[in-house]
Short mmCIF file of N, CA, C and O in Angstrom, two decimals:
data_model
loop_
_atom_site.label_atom_id
_atom_site.label_comp_id
_atom_site.label_asym_id
_atom_site.label_seq_id
_atom_site.Cartn_x
_atom_site.Cartn_y
_atom_site.Cartn_z
N MET A 1 -25.08 194.68 133.24
CA MET A 1 -25.81 193.83 134.17
C MET A 1 -26.26 194.67 135.36
O MET A 1 -25.49 195.40 135.95
N SER A 2 -27.47 194.55 135.66
CA SER A 2 -28.08 195.37 136.70
C SER A 2 -27.82 194.78 138.08
O SER A 2 -27.47 193.61 138.24
N VAL A 3 -28.03 195.60 139.08
CA VAL A 3 -27.90 195.15 140.47
C VAL A 3 -29.02 194.19 140.82
O VAL A 3 -28.87 193.28 141.64
N LEU A 4 -30.16 194.33 140.16
CA LEU A 4 -31.33 193.50 140.46
C LEU A 4 -31.29 192.14 139.78
O LEU A 4 -32.09 191.26 140.12
N THR A 5 -30.37 191.94 138.84
CA THR A 5 -30.34 190.68 138.10
C THR A 5 -30.17 189.46 139.00
O THR A 5 -30.91 188.48 138.86
N PRO A 6 -29.22 189.46 139.95
CA PRO A 6 -29.13 188.27 140.82
C PRO A 6 -30.40 188.01 141.62
O PRO A 6 -30.78 186.86 141.83
N LEU A 7 -31.05 189.08 142.05
CA LEU A 7 -32.30 188.90 142.82
C LEU A 7 -33.41 188.32 141.95
O LEU A 7 -34.18 187.46 142.38
N LEU A 8 -33.48 188.80 140.70
CA LEU A 8 -34.50 188.26 139.79
C LEU A 8 -34.23 186.80 139.46
O LEU A 8 -35.15 185.98 139.43
N LEU A 9 -32.97 186.48 139.22
CA LEU A 9 -32.64 185.09 138.91
C LEU A 9 -32.89 184.18 140.10
O LEU A 9 -33.34 183.05 139.95
N ARG A 10 -32.58 184.66 141.29
CA ARG A 10 -32.84 183.85 142.49
C ARG A 10 -34.34 183.65 142.69
O ARG A 10 -34.79 182.58 143.09
N GLY A 11 -35.12 184.65 142.32
CA GLY A 11 -36.56 184.53 142.43
C GLY A 11 -37.14 183.53 141.44
O GLY A 11 -38.13 182.86 141.72
N LEU A 12 -36.50 183.40 140.28
CA LEU A 12 -36.99 182.44 139.28
C LEU A 12 -36.61 181.01 139.62
O LEU A 12 -37.35 180.08 139.35
N THR A 13 -35.43 180.83 140.20
CA THR A 13 -34.96 179.46 140.48
C THR A 13 -35.25 179.02 141.90
O THR A 13 -35.07 177.85 142.22
N GLY A 14 -35.71 179.90 142.75
CA GLY A 14 -35.98 179.55 144.14
C GLY A 14 -37.00 178.44 144.32
O GLY A 14 -36.74 177.46 145.01
N PRO A 15 -38.18 178.53 143.69
CA PRO A 15 -39.17 177.46 143.87
C PRO A 15 -38.71 176.11 143.31
O PRO A 15 -39.09 175.07 143.82
N ALA A 16 -37.86 176.13 142.30
CA ALA A 16 -37.39 174.87 141.72
C ALA A 16 -36.46 174.14 142.66
O ALA A 16 -36.35 172.92 142.63
N ARG A 17 -35.76 174.87 143.52
CA ARG A 17 -34.83 174.22 144.45
C ARG A 17 -35.56 173.46 145.55
O ARG A 17 -35.04 172.53 146.13
N ARG A 18 -36.78 173.87 145.86
CA ARG A 18 -37.51 173.24 146.96
C ARG A 18 -38.30 172.01 146.53
O ARG A 18 -38.86 171.32 147.36
N LEU A 19 -38.37 171.74 145.23
CA LEU A 19 -39.12 170.58 144.77
C LEU A 19 -38.38 169.30 145.11
O LEU A 19 -37.17 169.21 144.95
N PRO A 20 -39.08 168.28 145.58
CA PRO A 20 -38.40 167.01 145.86
C PRO A 20 -38.00 166.31 144.56
O PRO A 20 -38.75 166.31 143.58
N VAL A 21 -36.82 165.75 144.56
CA VAL A 21 -36.32 165.05 143.38
C VAL A 21 -36.55 163.56 143.59
O VAL A 21 -36.05 162.98 144.57
N PRO A 22 -37.32 162.91 142.71
CA PRO A 22 -37.54 161.47 142.88
C PRO A 22 -36.25 160.69 142.60
O PRO A 22 -35.51 161.00 141.68
N ARG A 23 -36.01 159.72 143.41
CA ARG A 23 -34.83 158.87 143.25
C ARG A 23 -35.24 157.54 142.64
O ARG A 23 -36.22 156.93 143.08
N ALA A 24 -34.49 157.11 141.65
CA ALA A 24 -34.81 155.84 141.00
C ALA A 24 -34.20 154.70 141.79
O ALA A 24 -33.08 154.79 142.28
N GLN A 25 -34.94 153.63 141.91
CA GLN A 25 -34.45 152.44 142.57
C GLN A 25 -33.94 151.48 141.50
O GLN A 25 -34.69 150.66 140.97
N ILE A 26 -32.68 151.61 141.15
CA ILE A 26 -32.11 150.79 140.08
C ILE A 26 -31.20 149.74 140.71
O ILE A 26 -30.28 150.07 141.45
N HIS A 27 -31.49 148.50 140.40
CA HIS A 27 -30.67 147.40 140.87
C HIS A 27 -30.30 146.54 139.68
O HIS A 27 -31.14 146.17 138.87
N SER A 28 -29.05 146.23 139.57
CA SER A 28 -28.56 145.47 138.43
C SER A 28 -28.46 143.99 138.78
O SER A 28 -28.10 143.62 139.90
N LYS A 29 -28.80 143.17 137.81
CA LYS A 29 -28.67 141.72 137.97
C LYS A 29 -27.78 141.20 136.85
O LYS A 29 -27.68 141.82 135.79
N PRO A 30 -27.14 140.09 137.03
CA PRO A 30 -26.37 139.52 135.93
C PRO A 30 -27.29 139.09 134.80
O PRO A 30 -28.46 138.75 135.04
N PRO A 31 -26.82 139.11 133.56
CA PRO A 31 -27.68 138.72 132.45
C PRO A 31 -28.07 137.25 132.51
O PRO A 31 -27.33 136.40 132.99
N ARG A 32 -29.28 136.96 132.02
CA ARG A 32 -29.73 135.57 132.00
C ARG A 32 -28.94 134.75 131.00
O ARG A 32 -28.63 133.60 131.24
N VAL A 33 -28.68 135.37 129.82
CA VAL A 33 -27.95 134.68 128.76
C VAL A 33 -26.75 135.53 128.40
O VAL A 33 -26.88 136.72 128.09
N GLN A 34 -25.56 134.95 128.46
CA GLN A 34 -24.35 135.67 128.10
C GLN A 34 -24.29 135.88 126.59
O GLN A 34 -24.74 135.03 125.83
N LEU A 35 -23.75 137.02 126.17
CA LEU A 35 -23.59 137.28 124.74
C LEU A 35 -22.42 136.49 124.20
O LEU A 35 -21.35 136.47 124.80
N GLY A 36 -22.64 135.87 123.07
CA GLY A 36 -21.57 135.12 122.44
C GLY A 36 -20.72 136.03 121.55
O GLY A 36 -21.03 137.20 121.32
N THR A 37 -19.65 135.47 121.04
CA THR A 37 -18.75 136.23 120.18
C THR A 37 -19.45 136.65 118.90
O THR A 37 -19.29 137.79 118.44
N MET A 38 -20.25 135.78 118.33
CA MET A 38 -20.94 136.10 117.09
C MET A 38 -21.97 137.21 117.30
O MET A 38 -22.14 138.07 116.44
N ASP A 39 -22.64 137.22 118.46
CA ASP A 39 -23.59 138.30 118.76
C ASP A 39 -22.88 139.65 118.81
O ASP A 39 -23.38 140.65 118.29
N VAL A 40 -21.73 139.68 119.44
CA VAL A 40 -20.97 140.92 119.54
C VAL A 40 -20.48 141.37 118.16
O VAL A 40 -20.55 142.55 117.82
N VAL A 41 -20.02 140.44 117.35
CA VAL A 41 -19.54 140.78 116.00
C VAL A 41 -20.68 141.33 115.15
O VAL A 41 -20.52 142.35 114.45
N ILE A 42 -21.84 140.71 115.22
CA ILE A 42 -23.00 141.20 114.45
C ILE A 42 -23.41 142.59 114.94
O ILE A 42 -23.69 143.48 114.13
N GLY A 43 -23.43 142.81 116.22
CA GLY A 43 -23.80 144.12 116.76
C GLY A 43 -22.83 145.21 116.37
O GLY A 43 -23.24 146.30 115.94
N LEU A 44 -21.54 144.96 116.49
CA LEU A 44 -20.55 145.97 116.12
C LEU A 44 -20.55 146.24 114.62
O LEU A 44 -20.39 147.38 114.19
N THR A 45 -20.73 145.21 113.82
CA THR A 45 -20.77 145.39 112.37
C THR A 45 -21.99 146.22 111.96
O THR A 45 -21.88 147.11 111.11
N SER A 46 -23.14 145.93 112.55
CA SER A 46 -24.32 146.70 112.20
C SER A 46 -24.19 148.15 112.63
O SER A 46 -24.63 149.06 111.91
N CYS A 47 -23.58 148.41 113.79
CA CYS A 47 -23.34 149.80 114.21
C CYS A 47 -22.42 150.51 113.23
O CYS A 47 -22.64 151.66 112.88
N PHE A 48 -21.37 149.81 112.80
CA PHE A 48 -20.45 150.41 111.84
C PHE A 48 -21.16 150.74 110.54
O PHE A 48 -21.02 151.84 110.00
N LEU A 49 -21.94 149.81 110.03
CA LEU A 49 -22.62 150.02 108.75
C LEU A 49 -23.67 151.12 108.85
O LEU A 49 -23.84 151.90 107.91
N CYS A 50 -24.38 151.19 109.95
CA CYS A 50 -25.48 152.16 110.08
C CYS A 50 -25.00 153.58 110.37
O CYS A 50 -25.62 154.53 109.92
N PHE A 51 -23.92 153.73 111.12
CA PHE A 51 -23.52 155.07 111.55
C PHE A 51 -22.25 155.56 110.88
O PHE A 51 -22.19 156.68 110.38
N LEU A 52 -21.22 154.75 110.88
CA LEU A 52 -19.93 155.24 110.41
C LEU A 52 -19.81 155.26 108.89
O LEU A 52 -19.17 156.15 108.34
N LEU A 53 -20.42 154.33 108.21
CA LEU A 53 -20.31 154.29 106.75
C LEU A 53 -20.99 155.50 106.09
O LEU A 53 -20.35 156.15 105.26
N PRO A 54 -22.23 155.85 106.41
CA PRO A 54 -22.83 157.04 105.78
C PRO A 54 -22.10 158.34 106.13
O PRO A 54 -21.91 159.20 105.27
N SER A 55 -21.68 158.48 107.37
CA SER A 55 -20.98 159.71 107.73
C SER A 55 -19.62 159.78 107.05
O SER A 55 -19.18 160.86 106.64
N GLY A 56 -18.96 158.66 106.87
CA GLY A 56 -17.70 158.65 106.12
C GLY A 56 -17.91 159.01 104.67
O GLY A 56 -17.08 159.70 104.06
N TRP A 57 -19.01 158.56 104.09
CA TRP A 57 -19.30 158.88 102.69
C TRP A 57 -19.55 160.38 102.53
O TRP A 57 -19.07 161.01 101.59
N VAL A 58 -20.30 160.96 103.47
CA VAL A 58 -20.57 162.40 103.41
C VAL A 58 -19.27 163.18 103.56
O VAL A 58 -19.02 164.14 102.83
N LEU A 59 -18.42 162.79 104.49
CA LEU A 59 -17.16 163.50 104.69
C LEU A 59 -16.24 163.36 103.49
O LEU A 59 -15.52 164.31 103.15
N SER A 60 -16.25 162.22 102.84
CA SER A 60 -15.38 162.05 101.68
C SER A 60 -15.88 162.84 100.47
O SER A 60 -15.10 163.20 99.59
N ASN A 61 -17.17 163.14 100.39
CA ASN A 61 -17.73 163.91 99.28
C ASN A 61 -18.06 165.34 99.67
O ASN A 61 -18.83 166.01 98.98
N LEU A 62 -17.46 165.82 100.75
CA LEU A 62 -17.77 167.15 101.25
C LEU A 62 -17.40 168.25 100.26
O LEU A 62 -18.11 169.24 100.13
N GLU A 63 -16.32 168.08 99.53
CA GLU A 63 -15.89 169.09 98.57
C GLU A 63 -16.90 169.26 97.44
O GLU A 63 -17.13 170.37 96.98
N SER A 64 -17.52 168.16 97.01
CA SER A 64 -18.51 168.28 95.95
C SER A 64 -19.79 168.96 96.45
O SER A 64 -20.50 169.57 95.67
N TYR A 65 -20.07 168.88 97.75
CA TYR A 65 -21.23 169.58 98.30
C TYR A 65 -20.97 171.09 98.37
O TYR A 65 -21.88 171.89 98.25
N LYS A 66 -19.71 171.49 98.56
CA LYS A 66 -19.38 172.90 98.67
C LYS A 66 -19.44 173.62 97.33
O LYS A 66 -19.67 174.82 97.29
N LYS A 67 -19.22 172.90 96.24
CA LYS A 67 -19.20 173.52 94.91
C LYS A 67 -20.61 173.90 94.49
O LYS A 67 -21.56 173.15 94.68
N ARG A 68 -20.72 175.07 93.88
CA ARG A 68 -22.01 175.49 93.33
C ARG A 68 -22.06 175.07 91.87
O ARG A 68 -21.09 175.15 91.15
N GLU A 69 -23.23 174.68 91.44
CA GLU A 69 -23.39 174.25 90.06
C GLU A 69 -23.85 175.38 89.18
O GLU A 69 -24.56 176.24 89.54
#
């Protein structure tokens, strides 16, 4: 690492530090309609079926993917 490396890096990041960062005006309100138990069950079940089931299938068949035919 050269002696000039910190100076070069400071020169690259210097202009980025002076840019103004926009701030988001986020305000939360209570929901208009509360989620029911059935809505939550349907949402969690669909997440399980869409994400965890395929990844579990791939992990359970991982040994057959490693074998060469």
